[in-house]
mmCIF file of C-alpha atoms and ligand atoms in Angstrom:
data_model
loop_
_atom_site.group_PDB
_atom_site.id
_atom_site.type_symbol
_atom_site.label_atom_id
_atom_site.label_comp_id
_atom_site.label_asym_id
_atom_site.label_seq_id
_atom_site.Cartn_x
_atom_site.Cartn_y
_atom_site.Cartn_z
ATOM 1 C CA MET A 1 7.701 -22.714 -1.364
ATOM 2 C CA ARG A 2 8.105 -20.891 -4.693
ATOM 3 C CA ILE A 3 5.517 -18.250 -5.501
ATOM 4 C CA LEU A 4 4.654 -16.308 -8.642
ATOM 5 C CA ALA A 5 2.680 -13.193 -7.616
ATOM 6 C CA ILE A 6 0.752 -10.756 -9.790
ATOM 7 C CA GLU A 7 -0.507 -7.276 -8.860
ATOM 8 C CA SER A 8 -2.806 -5.172 -11.066
ATOM 9 C CA SER A 9 -5.324 -3.484 -8.749
ATOM 10 C CA CYS A 10 -4.744 0.109 -9.886
ATOM 11 C CA ASP A 11 -2.161 1.638 -12.229
ATOM 12 C CA GLU A 12 0.911 -0.507 -11.582
ATOM 13 C CA THR A 13 1.367 -3.784 -13.416
ATOM 14 C CA ALA A 14 3.700 -5.925 -11.321
ATOM 15 C CA VAL A 15 5.011 -9.471 -11.046
ATOM 16 C CA ALA A 16 7.277 -11.157 -8.507
ATOM 17 C CA TYR A 17 8.952 -14.445 -7.729
ATOM 18 C CA LEU A 18 9.516 -15.350 -4.077
ATOM 19 C CA GLU A 19 11.219 -18.424 -2.720
ATOM 20 C CA VAL A 20 10.807 -19.078 1.008
ATOM 21 C CA ASP A 21 12.257 -22.049 2.776
ATOM 22 C CA ARG A 22 11.618 -22.735 6.478
ATOM 23 C CA ALA A 23 10.774 -19.070 7.228
ATOM 24 C CA LYS A 24 13.799 -17.780 5.307
ATOM 25 C CA VAL A 25 13.642 -15.751 2.102
ATOM 26 C CA LYS A 26 15.929 -17.532 -0.376
ATOM 27 C CA ARG A 27 15.213 -15.462 -3.453
ATOM 28 C CA LEU A 28 13.098 -12.484 -4.446
ATOM 29 C CA GLU A 29 12.779 -11.014 -7.936
ATOM 30 C CA HIS A 30 10.239 -8.382 -8.836
ATOM 31 C CA ILE A 31 9.317 -6.095 -11.711
ATOM 32 C CA VAL A 32 6.973 -3.079 -11.609
ATOM 33 C CA SER A 33 5.685 -1.214 -14.636
ATOM 34 C CA SER A 34 3.955 2.089 -13.788
ATOM 35 C CA GLN A 35 1.338 3.385 -16.210
ATOM 36 C CA LEU A 36 2.550 6.913 -16.906
ATOM 37 C CA ILE A 37 -0.339 7.482 -19.321
ATOM 38 C CA HIS A 38 -2.676 8.599 -16.476
ATOM 39 C CA ALA A 39 -0.596 11.692 -15.653
ATOM 40 C CA LYS A 40 -2.125 13.594 -18.574
ATOM 41 C CA TYR A 41 -5.658 12.928 -17.247
ATOM 42 C CA GLY A 42 -4.743 14.032 -13.698
ATOM 43 C CA GLY A 43 -5.826 10.674 -12.220
ATOM 44 C CA VAL A 44 -6.288 6.990 -13.032
ATOM 45 C CA VAL A 45 -8.769 6.238 -15.858
ATOM 46 C CA PRO A 46 -10.081 2.689 -15.174
ATOM 47 C CA GLU A 47 -10.630 1.611 -18.795
ATOM 48 C CA VAL A 48 -7.189 2.876 -19.829
ATOM 49 C CA ALA A 49 -5.607 1.133 -16.811
ATOM 50 C CA ALA A 50 -7.163 -2.262 -17.588
ATOM 51 C CA ARG A 51 -6.089 -2.114 -21.218
ATOM 52 C CA ALA A 52 -2.541 -1.202 -20.228
ATOM 53 C CA HIS A 53 -2.415 -4.110 -17.719
ATOM 54 C CA ALA A 54 -3.512 -6.545 -20.438
ATOM 55 C CA GLU A 55 -0.892 -5.234 -22.848
ATOM 56 C CA THR A 56 1.933 -5.231 -20.310
ATOM 57 C CA MET A 57 1.317 -8.467 -18.381
ATOM 58 C CA PRO A 58 2.758 -10.994 -20.906
ATOM 59 C CA ARG A 59 5.891 -8.877 -21.365
ATOM 60 C CA LEU A 60 6.462 -8.701 -17.599
ATOM 61 C CA LEU A 61 5.889 -12.439 -17.177
ATOM 62 C CA ASN A 62 8.405 -13.125 -19.947
ATOM 63 C CA ALA A 63 10.962 -10.856 -18.305
ATOM 64 C CA LEU A 64 10.398 -12.567 -14.932
ATOM 65 C CA ALA A 65 10.688 -16.036 -16.533
ATOM 66 C CA LYS A 66 13.995 -14.992 -18.039
ATOM 67 C CA LYS A 67 15.284 -13.835 -14.645
ATOM 68 C CA VAL A 68 14.064 -16.872 -12.733
ATOM 69 C CA ALA A 69 14.278 -19.768 -15.196
ATOM 70 C CA GLY A 70 16.885 -18.355 -17.579
ATOM 71 C CA SER A 71 14.563 -18.279 -20.596
ATOM 72 C CA GLU A 72 11.112 -17.162 -21.716
ATOM 73 C CA ASP A 73 10.047 -20.810 -21.956
ATOM 74 C CA GLY A 74 6.743 -20.881 -20.045
ATOM 75 C CA LYS A 75 6.959 -24.618 -19.362
ATOM 76 C CA LYS A 76 10.369 -24.256 -17.768
ATOM 77 C CA PHE A 77 9.120 -21.304 -15.703
ATOM 78 C CA GLY A 78 6.068 -23.269 -14.577
ATOM 79 C CA ARG A 79 8.309 -26.021 -13.203
ATOM 80 C CA LYS A 80 9.895 -23.423 -10.882
ATOM 81 C CA ILE A 81 6.540 -22.449 -9.336
ATOM 82 C CA ASP A 82 4.501 -24.107 -6.553
ATOM 83 C CA VAL A 83 1.882 -21.425 -5.996
ATOM 84 C CA VAL A 84 0.403 -18.766 -8.272
ATOM 85 C CA ALA A 85 -0.967 -15.691 -6.467
ATOM 86 C CA ALA A 86 -2.757 -12.516 -7.499
ATOM 87 C CA THR A 87 -4.450 -9.531 -5.894
ATOM 88 C CA ARG A 88 -8.195 -10.288 -5.779
ATOM 89 C CA GLY A 89 -9.292 -6.927 -4.301
ATOM 90 C CA PRO A 90 -9.821 -4.173 -3.331
ATOM 91 C CA GLY A 91 -9.223 -2.106 -6.458
ATOM 92 C CA LEU A 92 -10.514 -1.293 -9.926
ATOM 93 C CA VAL A 93 -12.665 -4.163 -11.128
ATOM 94 C CA THR A 94 -11.350 -4.478 -14.680
ATOM 95 C CA SER A 95 -7.743 -3.965 -13.591
ATOM 96 C CA LEU A 96 -8.069 -6.679 -10.941
ATOM 97 C CA ARG A 97 -9.597 -8.970 -13.580
ATOM 98 C CA VAL A 98 -6.481 -8.849 -15.743
ATOM 99 C CA GLY A 99 -4.150 -9.977 -12.931
ATOM 100 C CA LEU A 100 -6.466 -12.523 -11.332
ATOM 101 C CA ASP A 101 -7.522 -14.073 -14.654
ATOM 102 C CA THR A 102 -3.867 -14.395 -15.694
ATOM 103 C CA ALA A 103 -3.150 -16.169 -12.397
ATOM 104 C CA ARG A 104 -6.218 -18.427 -12.722
ATOM 105 C CA THR A 105 -5.186 -19.448 -16.219
ATOM 106 C CA LEU A 106 -1.588 -20.159 -15.220
ATOM 107 C CA ALA A 107 -2.709 -22.141 -12.154
ATOM 108 C CA LEU A 108 -4.995 -24.257 -14.354
ATOM 109 C CA ALA A 109 -2.437 -24.761 -17.120
ATOM 110 C CA TRP A 110 0.447 -25.518 -14.756
ATOM 111 C CA LYS A 111 -1.749 -27.417 -12.239
ATOM 112 C CA LYS A 112 -0.638 -25.240 -9.311
ATOM 113 C CA GLN A 113 -2.342 -23.965 -6.195
ATOM 114 C CA LEU A 114 -3.924 -20.501 -6.487
ATOM 115 C CA VAL A 115 -3.909 -17.844 -3.744
ATOM 116 C CA GLY A 116 -6.023 -14.664 -3.808
ATOM 117 C CA VAL A 117 -4.500 -11.799 -1.857
ATOM 118 C CA ASN A 118 -6.063 -8.683 -0.373
ATOM 119 C CA HIS A 119 -4.170 -5.659 -1.712
ATOM 120 C CA ILE A 120 -4.039 -3.899 1.674
ATOM 121 C CA GLU A 121 -2.773 -7.100 3.260
ATOM 122 C CA GLY A 122 -0.017 -7.013 0.637
ATOM 123 C CA HIS A 123 0.925 -3.482 1.747
ATOM 124 C CA ILE A 124 1.074 -4.739 5.344
ATOM 125 C CA TYR A 125 3.410 -7.600 4.449
ATOM 126 C CA ALA A 126 5.790 -5.147 2.716
ATOM 127 C CA ASN A 127 7.022 -4.652 6.293
ATOM 128 C CA TRP A 128 8.336 -8.231 6.277
ATOM 129 C CA LEU A 129 10.559 -7.406 3.290
ATOM 130 C CA GLY A 130 12.570 -4.841 5.204
ATOM 131 C CA ASN A 131 12.653 -6.736 8.474
ATOM 132 C CA LYS A 132 13.474 -10.304 7.523
ATOM 133 C CA LYS A 133 13.566 -11.458 11.136
ATOM 134 C CA LEU A 134 9.791 -10.968 11.183
ATOM 135 C CA PHE A 135 9.619 -14.188 9.119
ATOM 136 C CA GLU A 136 11.235 -16.161 11.922
ATOM 137 C CA GLU A 137 9.904 -14.398 15.016
ATOM 138 C CA SER A 138 7.249 -15.982 17.153
ATOM 139 C CA PRO A 139 3.808 -14.410 16.519
ATOM 140 C CA LYS A 140 3.784 -13.464 20.202
ATOM 141 C CA ALA A 141 6.646 -11.037 19.614
ATOM 142 C CA VAL A 142 4.846 -9.273 16.759
ATOM 143 C CA PHE A 143 1.084 -9.409 17.419
ATOM 144 C CA PRO A 144 -1.124 -7.646 18.157
ATOM 145 C CA ALA A 145 0.304 -5.233 15.607
ATOM 146 C CA LEU A 146 -1.198 -1.815 15.023
ATOM 147 C CA ILE A 147 -1.272 -1.047 11.298
ATOM 148 C CA LEU A 148 -1.652 2.492 9.979
ATOM 149 C CA VAL A 149 -2.876 1.946 6.410
ATOM 150 C CA VAL A 150 -2.190 5.000 4.253
ATOM 151 C CA SER A 151 -2.661 4.338 0.545
ATOM 152 C CA GLY A 152 -4.208 6.148 -2.392
ATOM 153 C CA GLY A 153 -7.624 4.630 -1.714
ATOM 154 C CA HIS A 154 -7.523 3.676 1.971
ATOM 155 C CA THR A 155 -6.757 5.287 5.302
ATOM 156 C CA GLU A 156 -7.473 3.112 8.294
ATOM 157 C CA LEU A 157 -6.200 1.765 11.585
ATOM 158 C CA LEU A 158 -6.203 -2.004 11.819
ATOM 159 C CA LEU A 159 -5.320 -4.234 14.714
ATOM 160 C CA MET A 160 -3.630 -7.330 13.301
ATOM 161 C CA LYS A 161 -4.020 -10.084 15.862
ATOM 162 C CA GLY A 162 -2.138 -12.741 13.914
ATOM 163 C CA HIS A 163 -1.454 -13.770 10.311
ATOM 164 C CA GLY A 164 -4.674 -13.181 8.397
ATOM 165 C CA LYS A 165 -6.527 -11.917 11.495
ATOM 166 C CA TYR A 166 -7.621 -8.288 11.316
ATOM 167 C CA HIS A 167 -9.866 -6.010 13.315
ATOM 168 C CA LEU A 168 -10.791 -2.638 11.832
ATOM 169 C CA LEU A 169 -10.465 0.093 14.484
ATOM 170 C CA GLY A 170 -11.331 3.080 12.317
ATOM 171 C CA ALA A 171 -11.212 4.440 8.790
ATOM 172 C CA THR A 172 -11.577 7.602 6.789
ATOM 173 C CA ARG A 173 -15.120 8.835 6.343
ATOM 174 C CA ASP A 174 -14.324 10.436 2.968
ATOM 175 C CA ASP A 175 -10.966 10.960 1.216
ATOM 176 C CA ALA A 176 -7.950 8.779 1.922
ATOM 177 C CA SER A 177 -4.685 10.433 2.990
ATOM 178 C CA GLY A 178 -3.175 9.652 -0.433
ATOM 179 C CA GLU A 179 -6.122 11.424 -2.055
ATOM 180 C CA ALA A 180 -5.585 14.409 0.261
ATOM 181 C CA PHE A 181 -2.009 14.626 -1.027
ATOM 182 C CA ASP A 182 -3.022 14.048 -4.664
ATOM 183 C CA LYS A 183 -5.957 16.492 -4.682
ATOM 184 C CA SER A 184 -3.999 19.231 -2.884
ATOM 185 C CA ALA A 185 -1.131 18.736 -5.341
ATOM 186 C CA LYS A 186 -3.520 19.067 -8.282
ATOM 187 C CA LEU A 187 -4.842 22.376 -6.901
ATOM 188 C CA MET A 188 -1.231 23.532 -6.532
ATOM 189 C CA GLY A 189 -0.520 22.612 -10.171
ATOM 190 C CA LEU A 190 1.920 19.804 -9.271
ATOM 191 C CA GLY A 191 0.471 16.990 -11.413
ATOM 192 C CA TYR A 192 -0.343 13.355 -10.603
ATOM 193 C CA PRO A 193 0.521 11.519 -8.398
ATOM 194 C CA GLY A 194 0.896 14.437 -6.051
ATOM 195 C CA GLY A 195 2.155 12.782 -2.858
ATOM 196 C CA PRO A 196 5.792 12.463 -3.949
ATOM 197 C CA ALA A 197 5.735 16.003 -5.429
ATOM 198 C CA ILE A 198 4.357 17.552 -2.221
ATOM 199 C CA SER A 199 6.807 15.685 -0.009
ATOM 200 C CA ARG A 200 9.750 16.738 -2.204
ATOM 201 C CA LEU A 201 8.703 20.406 -2.153
ATOM 202 C CA ALA A 202 7.875 20.284 1.545
ATOM 203 C CA THR A 203 11.531 19.767 2.470
ATOM 204 C CA LYS A 204 12.146 23.361 1.290
ATOM 205 C CA GLY A 205 9.143 24.932 3.040
ATOM 206 C CA ASN A 206 7.983 25.938 6.508
ATOM 207 C CA PRO A 207 5.453 23.386 7.857
ATOM 208 C CA PHE A 208 3.921 26.001 10.168
ATOM 209 C CA ALA A 209 3.599 28.784 7.575
ATOM 210 C CA TYR A 210 -0.144 28.164 7.076
ATOM 211 C CA ASP A 211 -2.595 26.638 9.506
ATOM 212 C CA PHE A 212 -4.656 24.114 7.518
ATOM 213 C CA PRO A 213 -7.388 22.185 9.376
ATOM 214 C CA ARG A 214 -6.493 19.016 11.327
ATOM 215 C CA PRO A 215 -9.770 17.144 10.799
ATOM 216 C CA MET A 216 -11.029 15.030 13.719
ATOM 217 C CA LEU A 217 -7.715 15.452 15.568
ATOM 218 C CA HIS A 218 -9.313 15.690 18.998
ATOM 219 C CA GLU A 219 -12.243 13.325 18.500
ATOM 220 C CA ALA A 220 -12.061 10.266 20.738
ATOM 221 C CA ASN A 221 -12.211 7.684 17.941
ATOM 222 C CA TYR A 222 -9.920 6.156 15.305
ATOM 223 C CA ASP A 223 -11.630 7.707 12.283
ATOM 224 C CA PHE A 224 -10.298 10.224 9.804
ATOM 225 C CA SER A 225 -11.735 12.793 7.401
ATOM 226 C CA PHE A 226 -9.616 14.565 4.805
ATOM 227 C CA SER A 227 -12.086 16.119 2.367
ATOM 228 C CA GLY A 228 -12.304 19.356 4.400
ATOM 229 C CA LEU A 229 -8.550 19.809 4.143
ATOM 230 C CA LYS A 230 -8.695 19.715 0.356
ATOM 231 C CA THR A 231 -11.557 22.252 0.343
ATOM 232 C CA SER A 232 -9.619 24.533 2.642
ATOM 233 C CA VAL A 233 -6.553 24.312 0.354
ATOM 234 C CA ARG A 234 -8.807 25.228 -2.589
ATOM 235 C CA TYR A 235 -10.227 28.358 -0.899
ATOM 236 C CA PHE A 236 -6.806 29.345 0.376
ATOM 237 C CA LEU A 237 -5.253 29.116 -3.119
ATOM 238 C CA ASP A 238 -8.208 30.947 -4.705
ATOM 239 C CA ASP A 239 -7.340 33.888 -2.452
ATOM 240 C CA LYS A 240 -3.628 33.763 -3.254
ATOM 241 C CA ARG A 241 -3.746 33.099 -6.989
ATOM 242 C CA GLU A 242 -1.053 35.707 -7.679
ATOM 243 C CA SER A 243 1.458 33.812 -5.460
ATOM 244 C CA ILE A 244 1.085 30.332 -7.054
ATOM 245 C CA GLY A 245 4.106 30.862 -9.326
ATOM 246 C CA ASP A 246 6.292 31.774 -6.348
ATOM 247 C CA ALA A 247 8.520 28.778 -5.456
ATOM 248 C CA GLY A 248 8.909 29.779 -1.788
ATOM 249 C CA PHE A 249 5.155 30.184 -1.361
ATOM 250 C CA ILE A 250 4.333 26.803 -2.933
ATOM 251 C CA ALA A 251 6.998 25.092 -0.809
ATOM 252 C CA ASP A 252 5.424 26.604 2.336
ATOM 253 C CA VAL A 253 1.945 25.429 1.254
ATOM 254 C CA ALA A 254 3.289 21.919 0.506
ATOM 255 C CA ALA A 255 5.026 21.721 3.892
ATOM 256 C CA SER A 256 1.915 23.011 5.712
ATOM 257 C CA VAL A 257 -0.424 20.544 3.948
ATOM 258 C CA GLU A 258 1.949 17.673 4.717
ATOM 259 C CA GLN A 259 2.194 18.788 8.351
ATOM 260 C CA ALA A 260 -1.615 18.825 8.767
ATOM 261 C CA ILE A 261 -2.035 15.327 7.265
ATOM 262 C CA VAL A 262 0.863 13.803 9.213
ATOM 263 C CA GLU A 263 -0.220 15.315 12.550
ATOM 264 C CA VAL A 264 -3.686 13.749 12.340
ATOM 265 C CA LEU A 265 -2.408 10.345 11.210
ATOM 266 C CA VAL A 266 0.188 10.175 13.972
ATOM 267 C CA ALA A 267 -2.118 11.414 16.759
ATOM 268 C CA LYS A 268 -4.757 8.789 15.925
ATOM 269 C CA ALA A 269 -2.143 6.036 15.663
ATOM 270 C CA VAL A 270 -0.724 6.919 19.083
ATOM 271 C CA ARG A 271 -4.235 6.897 20.580
ATOM 272 C CA ALA A 272 -4.874 3.443 19.083
ATOM 273 C CA GLY A 273 -1.473 2.167 20.206
ATOM 274 C CA ARG A 274 -2.197 3.249 23.768
ATOM 275 C CA ASP A 275 -5.739 1.799 23.832
ATOM 276 C CA THR A 276 -4.978 -1.573 22.257
ATOM 277 C CA GLY A 277 -1.718 -2.541 23.921
ATOM 278 C CA ALA A 278 -0.154 -3.294 20.530
ATOM 279 C CA LYS A 279 3.357 -4.781 20.583
ATOM 280 C CA THR A 280 4.390 -3.349 17.233
ATOM 281 C CA VAL A 281 3.263 -0.520 14.972
ATOM 282 C CA MET A 282 3.634 -0.686 11.183
ATOM 283 C CA LEU A 283 2.960 1.614 8.239
ATOM 284 C CA ALA A 284 1.328 0.268 5.080
ATOM 285 C CA GLY A 285 0.538 1.815 1.668
ATOM 286 C CA GLY A 286 1.952 4.353 -0.745
ATOM 287 C CA VAL A 287 1.902 7.276 1.716
ATOM 288 C CA ALA A 288 4.213 5.213 3.956
ATOM 289 C CA ALA A 289 6.937 6.407 1.572
ATOM 290 C CA ASN A 290 6.494 9.883 3.066
ATOM 291 C CA ARG A 291 9.617 10.615 5.105
ATOM 292 C CA LYS A 292 7.936 13.125 7.373
ATOM 293 C CA LEU A 293 5.253 10.589 8.302
ATOM 294 C CA ARG A 294 7.852 7.881 8.990
ATOM 295 C CA ALA A 295 9.988 10.170 11.156
ATOM 296 C CA THR A 296 7.064 11.721 13.053
ATOM 297 C CA LEU A 297 5.437 8.362 13.783
ATOM 298 C CA ALA A 298 8.754 6.893 14.945
ATOM 299 C CA SER A 299 9.493 9.761 17.306
ATOM 300 C CA ALA A 300 5.912 9.971 18.664
ATOM 301 C CA PHE A 301 5.954 6.281 19.596
ATOM 302 C CA ALA A 302 9.507 6.499 20.988
ATOM 303 C CA GLU A 303 8.402 9.353 23.211
ATOM 304 C CA LYS A 304 4.873 8.329 24.210
ATOM 305 C CA LEU A 305 4.812 4.531 23.899
ATOM 306 C CA PRO A 306 8.450 3.423 24.034
ATOM 307 C CA THR A 307 7.639 -0.262 24.533
ATOM 308 C CA VAL A 308 5.902 -0.485 21.152
ATOM 309 C CA ARG A 309 8.336 -1.538 18.396
ATOM 310 C CA PHE A 310 8.096 0.672 15.279
ATOM 311 C CA ILE A 311 8.510 -1.216 12.001
ATOM 312 C CA GLU A 312 8.612 0.514 8.619
ATOM 313 C CA PRO A 313 8.357 -0.938 5.114
ATOM 314 C CA PRO A 314 11.352 -0.368 2.805
ATOM 315 C CA LEU A 315 10.787 2.636 0.508
ATOM 316 C CA GLU A 316 11.045 0.396 -2.566
ATOM 317 C CA TYR A 317 8.012 -1.648 -1.445
ATOM 318 C CA CYS A 318 5.699 1.141 -0.170
ATOM 319 C CA THR A 319 3.889 1.852 -3.425
ATOM 320 C CA ASP A 320 2.183 -0.903 -5.410
ATOM 321 C CA ASN A 321 4.345 -3.920 -6.268
ATOM 322 C CA ALA A 322 4.004 -7.700 -6.449
ATOM 323 C CA ALA A 323 6.789 -8.582 -3.989
ATOM 324 C CA MET A 324 4.488 -7.621 -1.104
ATOM 325 C CA ILE A 325 1.673 -9.689 -2.683
ATOM 326 C CA ALA A 326 4.036 -12.682 -2.798
ATOM 327 C CA VAL A 327 4.830 -12.388 0.930
ATOM 328 C CA ALA A 328 1.145 -12.126 1.860
ATOM 329 C CA ALA A 329 0.487 -15.137 -0.406
ATOM 330 C CA ALA A 330 3.203 -17.147 1.362
ATOM 331 C CA PHE A 331 1.379 -16.751 4.685
ATOM 332 C CA ARG A 332 -2.017 -17.531 3.139
ATOM 333 C CA ALA A 333 -0.547 -20.618 1.426
ATOM 334 C CA LYS A 334 0.974 -21.724 4.722
ATOM 335 C CA SER A 335 -2.504 -21.797 6.224
ATOM 336 C CA LYS A 336 -3.830 -23.567 3.088
ATOM 337 C CA ASP A 337 -6.064 -20.659 2.141
ATOM 338 C CA PHE A 338 -6.390 -21.539 -1.564
ATOM 339 C CA GLU A 339 -8.846 -20.478 -4.276
ATOM 340 C CA GLN A 340 -10.447 -22.656 -6.909
ATOM 341 C CA PRO A 341 -9.074 -21.340 -10.219
ATOM 342 C CA ALA A 342 -12.243 -22.054 -12.193
ATOM 343 C CA LYS A 343 -14.554 -20.476 -9.622
ATOM 344 C CA THR A 344 -12.842 -17.600 -7.808
ATOM 345 C CA ASP A 345 -13.622 -13.995 -8.677
ATOM 346 C CA VAL A 346 -12.345 -10.496 -8.019
ATOM 347 C CA ASP A 347 -13.698 -8.631 -4.978
ATOM 348 C CA PRO A 348 -13.284 -4.879 -5.717
ATOM 349 C CA ASN A 349 -14.639 -3.852 -2.279
ATOM 350 C CA TRP A 350 -12.901 -6.482 -0.133
ATOM 351 C CA GLU A 351 -12.376 -4.960 3.319
ATOM 352 C CA LEU A 352 -10.073 -6.332 5.976
ATOM 353 C CA GLY A 353 -11.403 -6.789 9.482
ATOM 354 C CA ARG A 354 -14.771 -5.017 9.363
ATOM 355 C CA LEU A 355 -17.203 -6.759 11.684
HETATM 356 O O1 KG4 B 1 -0.612 2.257 -2.089
HETATM 357 P P1 KG4 B 1 -0.525 3.009 -3.350
HETATM 358 O O2 KG4 B 1 0.643 2.754 -4.258
HETATM 359 O O3 KG4 B 1 -1.819 2.816 -4.195
HETATM 360 C C1 KG4 B 1 -3.016 2.403 -3.648
HETATM 361 O O4 KG4 B 1 -3.087 1.229 -3.221
HETATM 362 O O5 KG4 B 1 -3.929 3.261 -3.576
HETATM 363 O O6 KG4 B 1 -0.563 4.531 -2.931
HETATM 364 C C2 KG4 B 1 -0.500 5.552 -3.844
HETATM 365 C C3 KG4 B 1 -0.604 6.853 -3.063
HETATM 366 C C4 KG4 B 1 -0.813 8.071 -3.950
HETATM 367 O O7 KG4 B 1 -1.885 8.818 -3.421
HETATM 368 C C5 KG4 B 1 0.506 8.833 -3.815
HETATM 369 O O8 KG4 B 1 0.366 10.231 -3.956
HETATM 370 C C6 KG4 B 1 0.923 8.450 -2.418
HETATM 371 O O9 KG4 B 1 0.600 7.095 -2.315
HETATM 372 N N1 KG4 B 1 2.354 8.654 -2.166
HETATM 373 C C7 KG4 B 1 2.844 9.576 -1.304
HETATM 374 C C8 KG4 B 1 4.251 9.488 -1.377
HETATM 375 N N2 KG4 B 1 4.572 8.509 -2.271
HETATM 376 C C9 KG4 B 1 3.392 8.007 -2.742
HETATM 377 N N3 KG4 B 1 2.213 10.444 -0.499
HETATM 378 C C10 KG4 B 1 2.973 11.255 0.269
HETATM 379 N N4 KG4 B 1 4.324 11.248 0.251
HETATM 380 C C11 KG4 B 1 4.995 10.381 -0.543
HETATM 381 N N5 KG4 B 1 6.322 10.381 -0.536
HETATM 382 ZN ZN1 ZN B 2 -1.688 0.075 -3.025
#
């Protein structure tokens, strides 16, 4: 099966080509274009994002056609494709529109099957890209899988019972963990997106220098809340305004903020792993690129639940990309979960597994 996948749910425009044959990946090509324009606004501006997707998409498709079919000839490229896929939600409505409408049009023009992918599901399937044997393994060896979703817009614990089968265990009641990183970074004057900046600085700081709140750490549920952490960082920095220019101080704050976020995420994941009897645990979403989170989760499971296999997505595929959308589309296509190109629509609030 040869898949063209398109991702445009937020501020990355991305395309990918994936060829899978009898559960083996034969070829993967992908291109991501990040919209740097949002940095000056300190966050993603939806109207600006949609316009940038529309401007960039044809250029990316041409570049992918050149890689895959050897030329920008759309007809030739179309002959190499069996399935066209795009992210259908969740995300920014006008940004999603650009990717899905491109895919609908190509599916109609080329007479191909169309698959609509859930963006979070894409993040989950990024794990398959770093662990190719997952493609061949029996579902019994992998599921139920506990998924810790940590992206810019979502923080949740999902129990994945099989391909396409999700049960939502818990979610954040306010900010996502990515937002906690981004908003804290903004207060610290580190720019957008703040997660990578905080994690870079944190390597030089003391994670126990300052005791920021660990929201809902001891509550017997799988929910999260991160807005209080951001508020506490704000008050803390207001008191220490004279120290903000001090590199050692900022590194200590970054390390302490990271420590607070990671501790809560890991504790709740371990609780869920214990309660559900999951066979594997996986990270999904942009914050999965955080090295401290990866290392802490791995060692917590090794120590407390050693029979649960820890699987991590490759760093390259943690933040938004279309390669992960292509993998998710391959599994949806396998179960003949197709959309009607003339009828389907974006679903900006599409949630996985909520009953
Ligand atoms: O999944 P993603 O690319 O976009 C959404 O689907 O929302 O996630 C983006 C988020 C941003 O909040 C960014 O700050 C965060 O992932 N992020 C990180 C790191 N790399 C990206 N957060 C912490 N540490 C990182 N290394
Ligand atoms: Zn994402």
